[in-house]
């Protein structure tokens, strides 16, 4: 003979088992999603490593020198002269625009809005 308390305990036990199964199933789904993300991250890392290796091969000085010599006539490439390397202060100043501006209160003959003041 089943008493009422036995029926309640059986119902609680079945509910707990169902809740445990639900939690386990959700954990497995999350674990599958984590594996998918890890596989994608691994594939991206491998792709990055491959692209870096490709980049280093393409930028080898011997290869660049051969390309520069092959296309020297087409691109008008010349070796860099030491006097071409200057500091930013040695660069010529930007030419001043001497267009008269009638709307400016001072007459607006010189526009130095783009000049850099240090």
Tab-separated table of N, CA, C and O in Angstrom:
chain	number	residue	atom	x	y	z
A	1	UNK	N	0.822	-1.169	0.000
A	1	UNK	CA	0.000	0.000	0.000
A	1	UNK	C	0.870	1.237	0.000
A	1	UNK	O	1.774	1.374	0.811
A	2	UNK	N	0.639	2.066	-0.930
A	2	UNK	CA	1.394	3.300	-1.017
A	2	UNK	C	0.713	4.363	-0.199
A	2	UNK	O	-0.483	4.580	-0.294
A	3	UNK	N	1.538	4.982	0.592
A	3	UNK	CA	1.013	6.079	1.369
A	3	UNK	C	1.191	7.370	0.578
A	3	UNK	O	1.936	7.427	-0.391
A	4	UNK	N	0.594	8.407	1.009
A	4	UNK	CA	0.666	9.705	0.330
A	4	UNK	C	2.083	10.237	0.335
A	4	UNK	O	2.557	10.760	-0.674
A	5	UNK	N	2.772	10.040	1.445
A	5	UNK	CA	4.154	10.518	1.519
A	5	UNK	C	5.040	9.794	0.532
A	5	UNK	O	5.942	10.375	-0.072
A	6	UNK	N	4.800	8.492	0.301
A	6	UNK	CA	5.574	7.736	-0.684
A	6	UNK	C	5.339	8.282	-2.091
A	6	UNK	O	6.281	8.412	-2.892
A	7	UNK	N	4.088	8.597	-2.407
A	7	UNK	CA	3.765	9.136	-3.735
A	7	UNK	C	4.443	10.497	-3.935
A	7	UNK	O	5.013	10.773	-4.988
A	8	UNK	N	4.430	11.328	-2.908
A	8	UNK	CA	5.086	12.641	-2.995
A	8	UNK	C	6.587	12.466	-3.183
A	8	UNK	O	7.221	13.144	-4.002
A	9	UNK	N	7.191	11.524	-2.432
A	9	UNK	CA	8.638	11.293	-2.562
A	9	UNK	C	8.996	10.747	-3.937
A	9	UNK	O	10.016	11.120	-4.530
A	10	UNK	N	8.178	9.878	-4.475
A	10	UNK	CA	8.433	9.353	-5.827
A	10	UNK	C	8.328	10.476	-6.854
A	10	UNK	O	9.138	10.580	-7.777
A	11	UNK	N	7.333	11.354	-6.686
A	11	UNK	CA	7.178	12.480	-7.614
A	11	UNK	C	8.372	13.424	-7.524
A	11	UNK	O	8.886	13.907	-8.549
A	12	UNK	N	8.847	13.678	-6.301
A	12	UNK	CA	10.028	14.541	-6.130
A	12	UNK	C	11.259	13.896	-6.762
A	12	UNK	O	12.058	14.542	-7.438
A	13	UNK	N	11.399	12.575	-6.590
A	13	UNK	CA	12.533	11.862	-7.159
A	13	UNK	C	12.494	11.897	-8.686
A	13	UNK	O	13.519	12.121	-9.346
A	14	UNK	N	11.318	11.704	-9.273
A	14	UNK	CA	11.201	11.759	-10.737
A	14	UNK	C	11.482	13.174	-11.239
A	14	UNK	O	12.171	13.367	-12.255
A	15	UNK	N	10.995	14.190	-10.519
A	15	UNK	CA	11.254	15.581	-10.912
A	15	UNK	C	12.750	15.905	-10.841
A	15	UNK	O	13.305	16.557	-11.717
A	16	UNK	N	13.409	15.427	-9.773
A	16	UNK	CA	14.844	15.668	-9.625
A	16	UNK	C	15.625	14.978	-10.731
A	16	UNK	O	16.586	15.538	-11.277
A	17	UNK	N	15.208	13.756	-11.091
A	17	UNK	CA	15.889	13.040	-12.178
A	17	UNK	C	15.699	13.772	-13.499
A	17	UNK	O	16.643	13.909	-14.296
A	18	UNK	N	14.477	14.253	-13.760
A	18	UNK	CA	14.223	14.990	-14.999
A	18	UNK	C	15.017	16.290	-15.037
A	18	UNK	O	15.588	16.654	-16.074
A	19	UNK	N	15.095	16.996	-13.897
A	19	UNK	CA	15.853	18.251	-13.853
A	19	UNK	C	17.339	17.992	-14.056
A	19	UNK	O	18.025	18.707	-14.785
A	20	UNK	N	17.844	16.903	-13.456
A	20	UNK	CA	19.256	16.538	-13.631
A	20	UNK	C	19.556	16.197	-15.087
A	20	UNK	O	20.576	16.598	-15.643
A	21	UNK	N	18.628	15.454	-15.728
A	21	UNK	CA	18.814	15.114	-17.137
A	21	UNK	C	18.818	16.374	-17.997
A	21	UNK	O	19.645	16.505	-18.914
A	22	UNK	N	17.931	17.321	-17.693
A	22	UNK	CA	17.866	18.570	-18.452
A	22	UNK	C	19.165	19.364	-18.302
A	22	UNK	O	19.719	19.851	-19.290
A	23	UNK	N	19.677	19.466	-17.096
A	23	UNK	CA	20.933	20.193	-16.853
A	23	UNK	C	22.090	19.517	-17.586
A	23	UNK	O	22.925	20.173	-18.209
A	24	UNK	N	22.112	18.168	-17.540
A	24	UNK	CA	23.179	17.429	-18.219
A	24	UNK	C	23.121	17.663	-19.721
A	24	UNK	O	24.139	17.862	-20.380
A	25	UNK	N	21.891	17.643	-20.293
A	25	UNK	CA	21.724	17.856	-21.734
A	25	UNK	C	22.180	19.269	-22.116
A	25	UNK	O	22.864	19.452	-23.136
A	26	UNK	N	21.836	20.281	-21.325
A	26	UNK	CA	22.270	21.649	-21.616
A	26	UNK	C	23.795	21.788	-21.518
A	26	UNK	O	24.415	22.482	-22.325
A	27	UNK	N	24.399	21.114	-20.546
A	27	UNK	CA	25.860	21.146	-20.413
A	27	UNK	C	26.533	20.519	-21.625
A	27	UNK	O	27.561	21.014	-22.111
A	28	UNK	N	25.944	19.421	-22.139
A	28	UNK	CA	26.515	18.789	-23.338
A	28	UNK	C	26.408	19.709	-24.542
A	28	UNK	O	27.326	19.778	-25.364
A	29	UNK	N	25.270	20.419	-24.664
A	29	UNK	CA	25.125	21.361	-25.779
A	29	UNK	C	26.157	22.488	-25.683
A	29	UNK	O	26.772	22.875	-26.690
A	30	UNK	N	26.353	23.002	-24.489
A	30	UNK	CA	27.349	24.071	-24.297
A	30	UNK	C	28.749	23.551	-24.583
A	30	UNK	O	29.562	24.226	-25.211
A	31	UNK	N	29.015	22.311	-24.162
A	31	UNK	CA	30.322	21.715	-24.429
A	31	UNK	C	30.553	21.556	-25.925
A	31	UNK	O	31.659	21.817	-26.424
A	32	UNK	N	29.516	21.168	-26.671
A	32	UNK	CA	29.641	21.063	-28.131
A	32	UNK	C	29.929	22.430	-28.749
A	32	UNK	O	30.755	22.543	-29.672
A	33	UNK	N	29.241	23.466	-28.248
A	33	UNK	CA	29.483	24.816	-28.768
A	33	UNK	C	30.910	25.273	-28.474
A	33	UNK	O	31.552	25.908	-29.311
A	34	UNK	N	31.421	24.929	-27.295
A	34	UNK	CA	32.794	25.293	-26.945
A	34	UNK	C	33.773	24.593	-27.879
A	34	UNK	O	34.742	25.203	-28.355
A	35	UNK	N	33.514	23.319	-28.203
A	35	UNK	CA	34.398	22.593	-29.127
A	35	UNK	C	34.374	23.225	-30.512
A	35	UNK	O	35.420	23.313	-31.173
A	36	UNK	N	33.190	23.659	-30.961
A	36	UNK	CA	33.100	24.308	-32.272
A	36	UNK	C	33.912	25.606	-32.280
A	36	UNK	O	34.670	25.873	-33.222
A	37	UNK	N	33.782	26.396	-31.225
A	37	UNK	CA	34.536	27.664	-31.144
A	37	UNK	C	36.032	27.383	-31.073
A	37	UNK	O	36.835	28.074	-31.706
A	38	UNK	N	36.426	26.349	-30.316
A	38	UNK	CA	37.854	26.008	-30.232
A	38	UNK	C	38.401	25.559	-31.582
A	38	UNK	O	39.517	25.907	-31.945
A	39	UNK	N	37.601	24.792	-32.334
A	39	UNK	CA	38.047	24.375	-33.670
A	39	UNK	C	38.204	25.582	-34.589
A	39	UNK	O	39.163	25.669	-35.361
A	40	UNK	N	37.251	26.522	-34.527
A	40	UNK	CA	37.345	27.724	-35.352
A	40	UNK	C	38.565	28.552	-34.972
A	40	UNK	O	39.282	29.053	-35.842
A	41	UNK	N	38.826	28.692	-33.671
A	41	UNK	CA	39.995	29.454	-33.212
A	41	UNK	C	41.282	28.773	-33.671
A	41	UNK	O	42.227	29.443	-34.105
A	42	UNK	N	41.311	27.454	-33.589
A	42	UNK	CA	42.494	26.719	-34.036
A	42	UNK	C	42.711	26.912	-35.530
A	42	UNK	O	43.848	27.127	-35.988
A	43	UNK	N	41.637	26.853	-36.306
A	43	UNK	CA	41.740	27.064	-37.754
A	43	UNK	C	42.223	28.475	-38.055
A	43	UNK	O	43.074	28.674	-38.937
A	44	UNK	N	41.712	29.461	-37.317
A	44	UNK	CA	42.158	30.848	-37.525
A	44	UNK	C	43.634	31.003	-37.171
A	44	UNK	O	44.368	31.701	-37.876
A	45	UNK	N	44.085	30.362	-36.077
A	45	UNK	CA	45.505	30.442	-35.710
A	45	UNK	C	46.374	29.813	-36.798
A	45	UNK	O	47.427	30.350	-37.154
A	46	UNK	N	45.925	28.669	-37.342
A	46	UNK	CA	46.690	28.033	-38.416
A	46	UNK	C	46.721	28.920	-39.654
A	46	UNK	O	47.748	29.025	-40.331
A	47	UNK	N	45.599	29.566	-39.959
A	47	UNK	CA	45.552	30.457	-41.117
A	47	UNK	C	46.479	31.647	-40.924
A	47	UNK	O	47.195	32.041	-41.851
A	48	UNK	N	46.498	32.206	-39.723
A	48	UNK	CA	47.378	33.340	-39.430
A	48	UNK	C	48.840	32.917	-39.567
A	48	UNK	O	49.656	33.634	-40.150
A	49	UNK	N	49.182	31.747	-39.043
A	49	UNK	CA	50.559	31.258	-39.162
A	49	UNK	C	50.941	31.052	-40.620
A	49	UNK	O	52.057	31.397	-41.046
A	50	UNK	N	50.010	30.516	-41.411
A	50	UNK	CA	50.275	30.309	-42.833
A	50	UNK	C	50.472	31.641	-43.547
A	50	UNK	O	51.385	31.805	-44.368
A	51	UNK	N	49.615	32.624	-43.242
A	51	UNK	CA	49.738	33.937	-43.873
A	51	UNK	C	51.025	34.643	-43.454
A	51	UNK	O	51.654	35.334	-44.265
A	52	UNK	N	51.433	34.478	-42.185
A	52	UNK	CA	52.690	35.076	-41.748
A	52	UNK	C	53.880	34.441	-42.461
A	52	UNK	O	54.821	35.139	-42.853
A	53	UNK	N	53.829	33.127	-42.650
A	53	UNK	CA	54.898	32.453	-43.386
A	53	UNK	C	54.917	32.915	-44.837
A	53	UNK	O	55.985	33.166	-45.416
A	54	UNK	N	53.746	33.056	-45.426
A	54	UNK	CA	53.635	33.549	-46.795
A	54	UNK	C	54.183	34.964	-46.895
A	54	UNK	O	54.919	35.290	-47.837
A	55	UNK	N	53.837	35.816	-45.921
A	55	UNK	CA	54.299	37.195	-45.912
A	55	UNK	C	55.825	37.264	-45.806
A	55	UNK	O	56.463	38.051	-46.495
A	56	UNK	N	56.398	36.415	-44.954
A	56	UNK	CA	57.853	36.444	-44.805
A	56	UNK	C	58.535	35.943	-46.077
A	56	UNK	O	59.604	36.446	-46.436
A	57	UNK	N	57.926	34.989	-46.771
A	57	UNK	CA	58.504	34.530	-48.036
A	57	UNK	C	58.432	35.628	-49.093
A	57	UNK	O	59.367	35.832	-49.862
A	58	UNK	N	57.292	36.334	-49.135
A	58	UNK	CA	57.133	37.384	-50.143
A	58	UNK	C	58.028	38.581	-49.872
A	58	UNK	O	58.342	39.332	-50.794
A	59	UNK	N	58.432	38.791	-48.629
A	59	UNK	CA	59.254	39.950	-48.282
A	59	UNK	C	60.727	39.629	-48.141
A	59	UNK	O	61.467	40.422	-47.565
A	60	UNK	N	61.162	38.507	-48.664
A	60	UNK	CA	62.588	38.199	-48.594
A	60	UNK	C	63.361	39.212	-49.435
A	60	UNK	O	62.963	39.531	-50.565
A	61	UNK	N	64.458	39.734	-48.904
A	61	UNK	CA	65.199	40.764	-49.632
A	61	UNK	C	65.665	40.324	-51.023
A	61	UNK	O	65.640	41.124	-51.960
A	62	UNK	N	66.070	39.067	-51.169
A	62	UNK	CA	66.505	38.603	-52.493
A	62	UNK	C	65.364	38.671	-53.506
A	62	UNK	O	65.544	39.097	-54.642
A	63	UNK	N	64.181	38.254	-53.075
A	63	UNK	CA	63.021	38.283	-53.971
A	63	UNK	C	62.656	39.723	-54.328
A	63	UNK	O	62.385	40.037	-55.488
A	64	UNK	N	62.667	40.604	-53.328
A	64	UNK	CA	62.330	42.004	-53.592
A	64	UNK	C	63.363	42.645	-54.523
A	64	UNK	O	63.004	43.446	-55.393
A	65	UNK	N	64.638	42.282	-54.343
A	65	UNK	CA	65.674	42.817	-55.218
A	65	UNK	C	65.469	42.354	-56.650
A	65	UNK	O	65.593	43.135	-57.595
A	66	UNK	N	65.111	41.063	-56.823
A	66	UNK	CA	64.858	40.550	-58.179
A	66	UNK	C	63.667	41.251	-58.813
A	66	UNK	O	63.690	41.602	-60.000
A	67	UNK	N	62.621	41.479	-58.038
A	67	UNK	CA	61.445	42.176	-58.576
A	67	UNK	C	61.785	43.622	-58.928
A	67	UNK	O	61.337	44.142	-59.955
A	68	UNK	N	62.578	44.271	-58.066
A	68	UNK	CA	62.957	45.656	-58.341
A	68	UNK	C	63.783	45.743	-59.619
A	68	UNK	O	63.595	46.657	-60.430
A	69	UNK	N	64.691	44.791	-59.818
A	69	UNK	CA	65.494	44.804	-61.041
A	69	UNK	C	64.654	44.462	-62.264
A	69	UNK	O	64.854	45.020	-63.336
A	70	UNK	N	63.683	43.554	-62.098
A	70	UNK	CA	62.842	43.162	-63.227
A	70	UNK	C	61.942	44.303	-63.680
A	70	UNK	O	61.677	44.461	-64.878
A	71	UNK	N	61.462	45.105	-62.752
A	71	UNK	CA	60.521	46.173	-63.102
A	71	UNK	C	61.153	47.559	-62.981
A	71	UNK	O	60.440	48.558	-62.902
A	72	UNK	N	62.468	47.625	-62.995
A	72	UNK	CA	63.161	48.902	-62.837
A	72	UNK	C	62.793	49.873	-63.955
A	72	UNK	O	62.521	51.049	-63.706
A	73	UNK	N	62.748	49.395	-65.170
A	73	UNK	CA	62.434	50.275	-66.296
A	73	UNK	C	60.978	50.728	-66.268
A	73	UNK	O	60.671	51.888	-66.553
A	74	UNK	N	60.076	49.828	-65.924
A	74	UNK	CA	58.647	50.183	-65.915
A	74	UNK	C	58.304	51.146	-64.788
A	74	UNK	O	57.477	52.042	-64.957
A	75	UNK	N	58.920	50.988	-63.636
A	75	UNK	CA	58.562	51.797	-62.470
A	75	UNK	C	59.516	52.966	-62.241
A	75	UNK	O	59.287	53.766	-61.342
A	76	UNK	N	60.538	53.071	-63.047
A	76	UNK	CA	61.541	54.127	-62.907
A	76	UNK	C	62.102	54.152	-61.486
A	76	UNK	O	62.176	55.196	-60.846
A	77	UNK	N	62.492	52.996	-61.011
A	77	UNK	CA	63.027	52.888	-59.658
A	77	UNK	C	64.499	53.258	-59.663
A	77	UNK	O	65.249	52.851	-60.532
A	78	UNK	N	64.901	54.045	-58.706
A	78	UNK	CA	66.291	54.442	-58.540
A	78	UNK	C	66.682	54.171	-57.095
A	78	UNK	O	65.836	54.270	-56.194
A	79	UNK	N	67.945	53.870	-56.857
A	79	UNK	CA	68.370	53.686	-55.471
A	79	UNK	C	68.222	54.988	-54.677
A	79	UNK	O	68.367	56.078	-55.223
A	80	UNK	N	67.956	54.860	-53.417
A	80	UNK	CA	67.764	56.015	-52.542
A	80	UNK	C	69.112	56.669	-52.242
A	80	UNK	O	70.072	55.992	-51.903
A	81	UNK	N	69.171	57.993	-52.429
A	81	UNK	CA	70.396	58.721	-52.133
A	81	UNK	C	70.334	59.202	-50.682
A	81	UNK	O	69.263	59.516	-50.170
A	82	UNK	N	71.484	59.296	-50.013
A	82	UNK	CA	71.469	59.701	-48.595
A	82	UNK	C	70.884	61.083	-48.372
A	82	UNK	O	70.266	61.329	-47.339
A	83	UNK	N	71.035	62.007	-49.330
A	83	UNK	CA	70.498	63.346	-49.124
A	83	UNK	C	68.971	63.384	-49.209
A	83	UNK	O	68.353	64.395	-48.872
A	84	UNK	N	68.355	62.299	-49.646
A	84	UNK	CA	66.895	62.252	-49.704
A	84	UNK	C	66.276	61.982	-48.335
A	84	UNK	O	65.090	62.166	-48.159
A	85	UNK	N	67.081	61.559	-47.388
A	85	UNK	CA	66.569	61.267	-46.053
A	85	UNK	C	66.735	62.524	-45.206
A	85	UNK	O	67.851	62.991	-44.991
A	86	UNK	N	65.629	63.106	-44.770
A	86	UNK	CA	65.670	64.353	-44.002
A	86	UNK	C	64.771	64.220	-42.784
A	86	UNK	O	63.911	63.336	-42.698
A	87	UNK	N	64.983	65.112	-41.853
A	87	UNK	CA	64.116	65.203	-40.669
A	87	UNK	C	62.865	65.995	-41.052
A	87	UNK	O	62.888	66.772	-42.003
A	88	UNK	N	61.789	65.837	-40.311
A	88	UNK	CA	60.566	66.586	-40.636
A	88	UNK	C	60.774	68.100	-40.610
A	88	UNK	O	60.123	68.821	-41.376
A	89	UNK	N	61.682	68.581	-39.768
A	89	UNK	CA	61.917	70.031	-39.710
A	89	UNK	C	62.611	70.544	-40.964
A	89	UNK	O	62.541	71.733	-41.273
A	90	UNK	N	63.311	69.663	-41.670
A	90	UNK	CA	64.037	70.070	-42.867
A	90	UNK	C	63.157	70.109	-44.109
A	90	UNK	O	63.606	70.566	-45.162
A	91	UNK	N	61.945	69.625	-44.006
A	91	UNK	CA	61.052	69.636	-45.162
A	91	UNK	C	60.628	71.063	-45.462
A	91	UNK	O	60.475	71.885	-44.554
A	92	UNK	N	60.424	71.385	-46.738
A	92	UNK	CA	59.995	72.747	-47.063
A	92	UNK	C	58.582	72.989	-46.538
A	92	UNK	O	57.758	72.081	-46.461
A	93	UNK	N	58.341	74.257	-46.170
A	93	UNK	CA	57.026	74.622	-45.652
A	93	UNK	C	55.992	74.563	-46.766
A	93	UNK	O	56.312	74.720	-47.945
A	94	UNK	N	54.759	74.331	-46.370
A	94	UNK	CA	53.679	74.288	-47.345
A	94	UNK	C	53.490	75.695	-47.917
A	94	UNK	O	53.485	76.673	-47.173
A	95	UNK	N	53.333	75.811	-49.226
A	95	UNK	CA	53.171	77.153	-49.798
A	95	UNK	C	51.912	77.831	-49.271
A	95	UNK	O	50.889	77.198	-49.043
A	96	UNK	N	52.031	79.137	-49.084
A	96	UNK	CA	50.914	79.917	-48.547
A	96	UNK	C	49.991	80.306	-49.691
A	96	UNK	O	50.430	80.758	-50.748
A	97	UNK	N	48.711	80.122	-49.480
A	97	UNK	CA	47.706	80.475	-50.486
A	97	UNK	C	47.464	81.985	-50.421
A	97	UNK	O	47.015	82.512	-49.422
A	98	UNK	N	47.775	82.704	-51.484
A	98	UNK	CA	47.652	84.159	-51.503
A	98	UNK	C	46.392	84.622	-52.218
A	98	UNK	O	46.381	85.645	-52.887
A	99	UNK	N	45.329	83.889	-52.087
A	99	UNK	CA	44.068	84.269	-52.721
A	99	UNK	C	43.343	85.238	-51.794
A	99	UNK	O	43.154	84.938	-50.616
A	100	UNK	N	42.961	86.426	-52.282
A	100	UNK	CA	42.245	87.373	-51.420
A	100	UNK	C	40.889	86.835	-51.001
A	100	UNK	O	40.171	86.215	-51.779
A	101	UNK	N	40.554	87.050	-49.736
A	101	UNK	CA	39.284	86.596	-49.193
A	101	UNK	C	38.545	87.819	-48.677
A	101	UNK	O	38.917	88.400	-47.674
A	102	UNK	N	37.502	88.236	-49.375
A	102	UNK	CA	36.771	89.430	-49.022
A	102	UNK	C	35.928	89.273	-47.774
A	102	UNK	O	35.538	90.255	-47.141
A	103	UNK	N	35.615	88.057	-47.350
A	103	UNK	CA	34.767	87.864	-46.190
A	103	UNK	C	35.538	87.964	-44.888
A	103	UNK	O	34.949	88.153	-43.834
A	104	UNK	N	36.861	87.835	-44.959
A	104	UNK	CA	37.664	87.887	-43.739
A	104	UNK	C	37.835	89.341	-43.298
A	104	UNK	O	37.985	90.241	-44.111
A	105	UNK	N	37.831	89.586	-42.003
A	105	UNK	CA	37.895	90.952	-41.486
A	105	UNK	C	39.252	91.604	-41.715
A	105	UNK	O	39.356	92.818	-41.796
A	106	UNK	N	40.306	90.800	-41.855
A	106	UNK	CA	41.642	91.372	-42.067
A	106	UNK	C	42.026	91.402	-43.536
A	106	UNK	O	43.164	91.687	-43.865
A	107	UNK	N	41.160	91.095	-44.440
A	107	UNK	CA	41.490	91.100	-45.858
A	107	UNK	C	41.788	89.722	-46.380
A	107	UNK	O	41.528	89.420	-47.529
A	108	UNK	N	42.326	88.852	-45.572
A	108	UNK	CA	42.501	87.452	-45.903
A	108	UNK	C	43.433	87.175	-47.053
A	108	UNK	O	43.155	86.344	-47.904
A	109	UNK	N	44.602	87.858	-47.121
A	109	UNK	CA	45.553	87.559	-48.187
A	109	UNK	C	46.376	86.318	-47.899
A	109	UNK	O	46.862	85.687	-48.789
A	110	UNK	N	46.563	85.972	-46.677
A	110	UNK	CA	47.378	84.803	-46.342
A	110	UNK	C	46.536	83.813	-45.544
A	110	UNK	O	45.888	84.163	-44.565
A	111	UNK	N	46.559	82.590	-46.003
A	111	UNK	CA	45.834	81.529	-45.304
A	111	UNK	C	46.853	80.574	-44.725
A	111	UNK	O	47.502	79.840	-45.462
A	112	UNK	N	47.041	80.612	-43.440
A	112	UNK	CA	47.993	79.695	-42.814
A	112	UNK	C	47.274	78.712	-41.906
A	112	UNK	O	47.824	78.240	-40.933
A	113	UNK	N	46.046	78.381	-42.235
A	113	UNK	CA	45.271	77.483	-41.384
A	113	UNK	C	45.825	76.064	-41.378
A	113	UNK	O	45.576	75.311	-40.454
A	114	UNK	N	46.602	75.694	-42.414
A	114	UNK	CA	47.131	74.333	-42.474
A	114	UNK	C	48.558	74.248	-41.954
A	114	UNK	O	49.130	73.183	-41.917
A	115	UNK	N	49.160	75.378	-41.574
A	115	UNK	CA	50.546	75.320	-41.118
A	115	UNK	C	50.610	74.781	-39.693
A	115	UNK	O	49.688	74.910	-38.909
A	116	UNK	N	51.734	74.179	-39.407
A	116	UNK	CA	51.950	73.526	-38.123
A	116	UNK	C	52.816	74.420	-37.263
A	116	UNK	O	53.893	74.825	-37.665
A	117	UNK	N	52.335	74.755	-36.082
A	117	UNK	CA	53.083	75.606	-35.168
A	117	UNK	C	53.629	74.744	-34.049
A	117	UNK	O	52.888	74.010	-33.407
A	118	UNK	N	54.918	74.774	-33.833
A	118	UNK	CA	55.535	73.967	-32.763
A	118	UNK	C	55.996	74.844	-31.643
A	118	UNK	O	56.371	75.934	-31.776
